Amino acid sequence: MAKYILEMNHITKTFPGVKALDDVNFQVQAGEIHAVVGENGAGKSTLMKVLSGIHGYGSYEGDIFYNGKECRYQNIKDSEKDGIVIIHQELALVPYMTIGENMYLGNERGRSFAVNWDETYDKAGAYLRQVGLSENPRTLIKDIGVGKQQLVEIAKALAKNAKLLILDEPTSSLNEEDSRALLDLLLEFKKQGMTSIIISHKLNEIVYVADNITIIRDGSTIETLNKLTDDVSEDRIAKGMVGRELTEFYPERVRGNFGEVALEVKNWSVNHPLYSERKVVNDVSFYVRKGEVVAISGLMGAGRTELAMSIFGKSYGSNIVGQLLIHGNETKLHSVKDAIAQKLAYVTEDRKGNGLILANTIKLNTTLANLKGVSHHGIIDADKEVAVGEEYREKLKTKTPSIEQQVGNLSGGNQQKVLLSKWMFAEPDILILDEPTRGIDVGAKYEIYTIINSLVAEGKSVIMISSELPEVLGMSDRVYIMNEGKMVGELETAEATQEKIMKTILQSSKGGNRE
């Protein structure tokens, strides 16, 4: 009989107005990689927060046994003492502190108020090497890329003597190369006897790395699939998650019915806002037509987000030069207000940091970019605001008990729908979508793809930045490829493949990915 290092029995967790977990049972074997999957809002992260003590004993019903001992963790420190360490989707690192300082923050080496810095940096260096990083532990976090920061988080967990490692969407911000390197690191840890629990919406990664896969739907355990005995294909996992067969991951759309050029960018260059001598976008030109989805593909650090934000009312960068034409007319956009007035919208990749006001309601967030649309003589019409909030909740199928719900309480997929609602209500002609499906499940992705298709069917233009090559190929009409700040290729989607895109990137590289 398999030995369970962890057993969570009959776990029920209720928040005001919603039962997040309903009699969940979950077992993990020692030394395995166990995946937890489900749609946004299914209860995956809540279950891990119960396990790690973030939701302390007494705030939920049910029992937790770890190494055969009943656990009643009141906080995260309690679980860490037992070697249970959780790494959240939003990295908990301080940018202006060193790698070593971050790794031992709250877990300082030394006695009383005297930190032993030599021991701190020596041990930090050893753990960094263990996760495959050669960085000096005295390097500031802000000076390394996101992929390396994710590895620092894992090194930080090892420094806490982790025996059970929980990773919540560890690859959501990583490119495919960095994602595979991280998954291979987990497989190496498995050989060394470590147990890992991974939450991910990237089903191909789950199939690659997991021994067992537990599916949670609507707060309840649906089933656990074993790689050795069960069908663990992406289609089978998706069926368990959404409760039905997903015959297509990308909805069908009539392609080729394009109108005039809606947006054209010519010879566009942008310098870094702080290091003004550094060029982050270099002489880029591209266009998008009415009724067209154009994807911009590239590795992390290629300059895609910088390009998008600089176009959107110069909200990023310095020394911005080049021509911007909207419907054939040269246009100067000096602010976000100017961009909105010209019917241009930018849906940021950072929905929690820059896209939404998490402490405010769905209703307010939905109308924020177009207050004129719910105002009369400069005064908000409360009834109209409610009507708009309800209209977009229904239109985008946002799962929420009320539009008065705080956006911060929604799942990632539903937050993304609120962010889309905000910009759709602004009635743009051109939408720039920056990683529109990052960190959301397969069912919610399909719904967002359907929304994108409906927008272009209305004659709107969509520019989609995505790091997921299957998404690029499944949704776009044309693909532009960026690398090291330059536009290095253009392909019709009908002739594009993942291999062609990566080959174009690699052939154009001089110094590699800027991370």
Tab-separated table of C-alpha atoms in Angstrom, residues 273-470:
chain	number	residue	atom	x	y	z
A	273	PRO	CA	12.506	55.215	-18.969
A	274	LEU	CA	15.360	55.225	-16.405
A	275	TYR	CA	18.413	54.169	-18.435
A	276	SER	CA	17.744	56.522	-21.323
A	277	GLU	CA	20.778	55.319	-23.283
A	278	ARG	CA	19.323	51.806	-23.528
A	279	LYS	CA	17.031	51.147	-26.517
A	280	VAL	CA	14.280	48.621	-25.727
A	281	VAL	CA	12.296	48.975	-29.000
A	282	ASN	CA	14.388	49.479	-32.116
A	283	ASP	CA	12.906	50.718	-35.419
A	284	VAL	CA	9.780	48.564	-35.309
A	285	SER	CA	7.095	48.679	-37.999
A	286	PHE	CA	3.832	46.700	-38.200
A	287	TYR	CA	0.113	47.082	-38.967
A	288	VAL	CA	-3.266	45.542	-38.153
A	289	ARG	CA	-6.437	45.637	-40.244
A	290	LYS	CA	-10.091	45.799	-39.247
A	291	GLY	CA	-11.413	42.354	-38.375
A	292	GLU	CA	-7.904	40.927	-37.896
A	293	VAL	CA	-6.091	39.298	-34.971
A	294	VAL	CA	-2.364	39.965	-35.199
A	295	ALA	CA	-0.107	38.179	-32.713
A	296	ILE	CA	3.254	39.448	-31.521
A	297	SER	CA	5.397	36.517	-30.462
A	298	GLY	CA	8.816	36.431	-28.846
A	299	LEU	CA	10.789	35.449	-25.805
A	300	MET	CA	10.503	37.267	-22.507
A	301	GLY	CA	12.494	40.496	-22.694
A	302	ALA	CA	11.966	40.863	-26.458
A	303	GLY	CA	10.331	44.277	-26.005
A	304	ARG	CA	6.724	43.357	-26.777
A	305	THR	CA	5.126	44.901	-23.676
A	306	GLU	CA	7.365	47.958	-23.948
A	307	LEU	CA	6.196	48.402	-27.548
A	308	ALA	CA	2.527	48.101	-26.604
A	309	MET	CA	2.711	50.476	-23.634
A	310	SER	CA	4.680	53.093	-25.557
A	311	ILE	CA	2.010	53.098	-28.289
A	312	PHE	CA	-0.736	53.404	-25.673
A	313	GLY	CA	-0.308	57.078	-24.889
A	314	LYS	CA	3.419	56.874	-24.128
A	315	SER	CA	2.685	55.038	-20.878
A	316	TYR	CA	6.190	53.549	-21.036
A	317	GLY	CA	9.581	54.713	-22.208
A	318	SER	CA	11.607	57.796	-23.109
A	319	ASN	CA	12.852	59.294	-26.381
A	320	ILE	CA	9.920	57.754	-28.264
A	321	VAL	CA	10.179	58.358	-32.003
A	322	GLY	CA	8.294	57.059	-35.034
A	323	GLN	CA	4.952	57.389	-36.787
A	324	LEU	CA	1.583	56.202	-35.502
A	325	LEU	CA	-1.304	56.106	-37.972
A	326	ILE	CA	-4.883	55.366	-36.937
A	327	HIS	CA	-7.265	54.761	-39.869
A	328	GLY	CA	-4.619	56.267	-42.158
A	329	ASN	CA	-4.227	59.505	-40.225
A	330	GLU	CA	-0.978	60.294	-38.407
A	331	THR	CA	-1.788	60.634	-34.727
A	332	LYS	CA	0.095	61.865	-31.676
A	333	LEU	CA	-0.895	60.183	-28.421
A	334	HIS	CA	0.729	62.016	-25.523
A	335	SER	CA	-1.278	60.366	-22.743
A	336	VAL	CA	-3.535	57.425	-21.937
A	337	LYS	CA	-6.465	59.844	-22.145
A	338	ASP	CA	-5.460	60.644	-25.731
A	339	ALA	CA	-5.260	56.941	-26.573
A	340	ILE	CA	-8.731	56.225	-25.162
A	341	ALA	CA	-10.130	59.197	-27.068
A	342	GLN	CA	-8.721	57.690	-30.289
A	343	LYS	CA	-10.531	54.387	-29.525
A	344	LEU	CA	-7.360	52.509	-28.553
A	345	ALA	CA	-7.312	50.137	-25.560
A	346	TYR	CA	-4.486	48.283	-23.825
A	347	VAL	CA	-5.297	45.253	-21.660
A	348	THR	CA	-2.224	44.895	-19.462
A	349	GLU	CA	-0.546	41.574	-18.631
A	350	ASP	CA	-0.390	42.724	-14.983
A	351	ARG	CA	-4.078	42.711	-14.152
A	352	LYS	CA	-3.519	42.862	-10.389
A	353	GLY	CA	-0.857	45.567	-10.391
A	354	ASN	CA	-1.899	47.875	-13.230
A	355	GLY	CA	-5.195	46.666	-14.660
A	356	LEU	CA	-7.680	46.556	-11.798
A	357	ILE	CA	-8.386	48.168	-8.445
A	358	LEU	CA	-8.560	44.970	-6.417
A	359	ALA	CA	-10.066	46.586	-3.314
A	360	ASN	CA	-12.990	47.984	-5.301
A	361	THR	CA	-16.078	46.461	-6.862
A	362	ILE	CA	-16.648	44.734	-10.186
A	363	LYS	CA	-19.119	47.507	-11.000
A	364	LEU	CA	-16.593	50.321	-10.501
A	365	ASN	CA	-13.787	48.507	-12.328
A	366	THR	CA	-16.038	47.816	-15.317
A	367	THR	CA	-16.905	51.480	-15.855
A	368	LEU	CA	-13.551	53.007	-14.891
A	369	ALA	CA	-12.197	53.622	-18.409
A	370	ASN	CA	-15.424	55.243	-19.630
A	371	LEU	CA	-16.968	57.215	-16.774
A	372	LYS	CA	-18.665	59.492	-19.316
A	373	GLY	CA	-20.710	56.466	-20.315
A	374	VAL	CA	-22.335	56.306	-16.851
A	375	SER	CA	-22.384	60.014	-16.020
A	376	HIS	CA	-24.728	62.939	-16.520
A	377	HIS	CA	-23.254	66.443	-16.260
A	378	GLY	CA	-20.196	64.998	-14.512
A	379	ILE	CA	-22.204	63.067	-11.889
A	380	ILE	CA	-22.201	59.252	-11.832
A	381	ASP	CA	-25.616	57.760	-12.526
A	382	ALA	CA	-25.661	54.906	-9.987
A	383	ASP	CA	-28.486	53.048	-11.737
A	384	LYS	CA	-26.698	53.202	-15.093
A	385	GLU	CA	-23.461	52.024	-13.461
A	386	VAL	CA	-25.278	49.008	-12.047
A	387	ALA	CA	-26.891	48.286	-15.426
A	388	VAL	CA	-23.511	48.365	-17.189
A	389	GLY	CA	-21.924	46.135	-14.541
A	390	GLU	CA	-24.742	43.595	-14.894
A	391	GLU	CA	-24.642	43.766	-18.712
A	392	TYR	CA	-20.940	42.897	-18.868
A	393	ARG	CA	-21.174	40.277	-16.138
A	394	GLU	CA	-23.763	38.502	-18.264
A	395	LYS	CA	-22.006	39.130	-21.573
A	396	LEU	CA	-18.642	37.743	-20.394
A	397	LYS	CA	-20.158	35.099	-18.061
A	398	THR	CA	-18.233	36.384	-15.054
A	399	LYS	CA	-18.762	34.060	-12.095
A	400	THR	CA	-19.630	36.193	-9.082
A	401	PRO	CA	-22.502	36.396	-6.593
A	402	SER	CA	-22.755	40.165	-7.152
A	403	ILE	CA	-21.206	43.027	-9.107
A	404	GLU	CA	-20.681	44.618	-5.681
A	405	GLN	CA	-18.076	41.899	-5.012
A	406	GLN	CA	-14.502	43.149	-4.611
A	407	VAL	CA	-12.421	42.216	-7.665
A	408	GLY	CA	-9.616	40.963	-5.398
A	409	ASN	CA	-11.932	38.157	-4.224
A	410	LEU	CA	-12.417	36.780	-7.746
A	411	SER	CA	-10.426	33.998	-9.374
A	412	GLY	CA	-7.799	34.916	-11.960
A	413	GLY	CA	-10.011	34.049	-14.923
A	414	ASN	CA	-12.896	36.146	-13.631
A	415	GLN	CA	-10.552	39.053	-12.876
A	416	GLN	CA	-9.416	38.847	-16.492
A	417	LYS	CA	-13.030	39.025	-17.645
A	418	VAL	CA	-13.581	42.168	-15.545
A	419	LEU	CA	-10.453	43.692	-17.094
A	420	LEU	CA	-11.787	42.917	-20.585
A	421	SER	CA	-15.175	44.335	-19.601
A	422	LYS	CA	-13.507	47.573	-18.545
A	423	TRP	CA	-11.966	48.103	-21.960
A	424	MET	CA	-14.889	46.764	-23.971
A	425	PHE	CA	-17.152	49.319	-22.273
A	426	ALA	CA	-14.719	52.020	-23.446
A	427	GLU	CA	-15.844	50.980	-26.977
A	428	PRO	CA	-12.413	50.823	-28.629
A	429	ASP	CA	-11.777	50.112	-32.290
A	430	ILE	CA	-8.317	48.676	-31.617
A	431	LEU	CA	-7.440	46.463	-28.640
A	432	ILE	CA	-3.944	45.487	-27.577
A	433	LEU	CA	-4.189	42.349	-25.436
A	434	ASP	CA	-0.998	41.613	-23.489
A	435	GLU	CA	-0.916	37.949	-22.385
A	436	PRO	CA	-4.748	37.854	-22.179
A	437	THR	CA	-4.943	34.270	-20.868
A	438	ARG	CA	-1.944	34.131	-18.524
A	439	GLY	CA	-2.662	32.101	-15.409
A	440	ILE	CA	-6.211	31.068	-16.296
A	441	ASP	CA	-7.723	27.680	-16.938
A	442	VAL	CA	-8.594	25.977	-20.200
A	443	GLY	CA	-12.332	26.652	-19.900
A	444	ALA	CA	-11.904	30.355	-19.166
A	445	LYS	CA	-9.356	30.589	-21.990
A	446	TYR	CA	-11.939	29.273	-24.441
A	447	GLU	CA	-14.439	31.882	-23.249
A	448	ILE	CA	-11.893	34.682	-23.695
A	449	TYR	CA	-10.991	33.385	-27.166
A	450	THR	CA	-14.703	33.501	-28.010
A	451	ILE	CA	-14.843	37.130	-26.835
A	452	ILE	CA	-11.840	37.986	-29.036
A	453	ASN	CA	-13.521	36.363	-32.028
A	454	SER	CA	-16.724	38.312	-31.403
A	455	LEU	CA	-14.759	41.570	-31.274
A	456	VAL	CA	-13.082	41.033	-34.649
A	457	ALA	CA	-16.402	39.846	-36.107
A	458	GLU	CA	-17.704	43.343	-35.255
A	459	GLY	CA	-14.840	44.819	-37.314
A	460	LYS	CA	-12.551	45.664	-34.414
A	461	SER	CA	-8.803	45.040	-34.584
A	462	VAL	CA	-6.902	42.964	-32.047
A	463	ILE	CA	-3.164	42.901	-31.377
A	464	MET	CA	-2.393	39.939	-29.122
A	465	ILE	CA	0.903	39.551	-27.295
A	466	SER	CA	1.366	35.958	-26.168
A	467	SER	CA	4.189	33.731	-24.966
A	468	GLU	CA	2.152	30.577	-25.649
A	469	LEU	CA	2.911	29.470	-29.202
A	470	PRO	CA	-0.156	27.183	-29.524
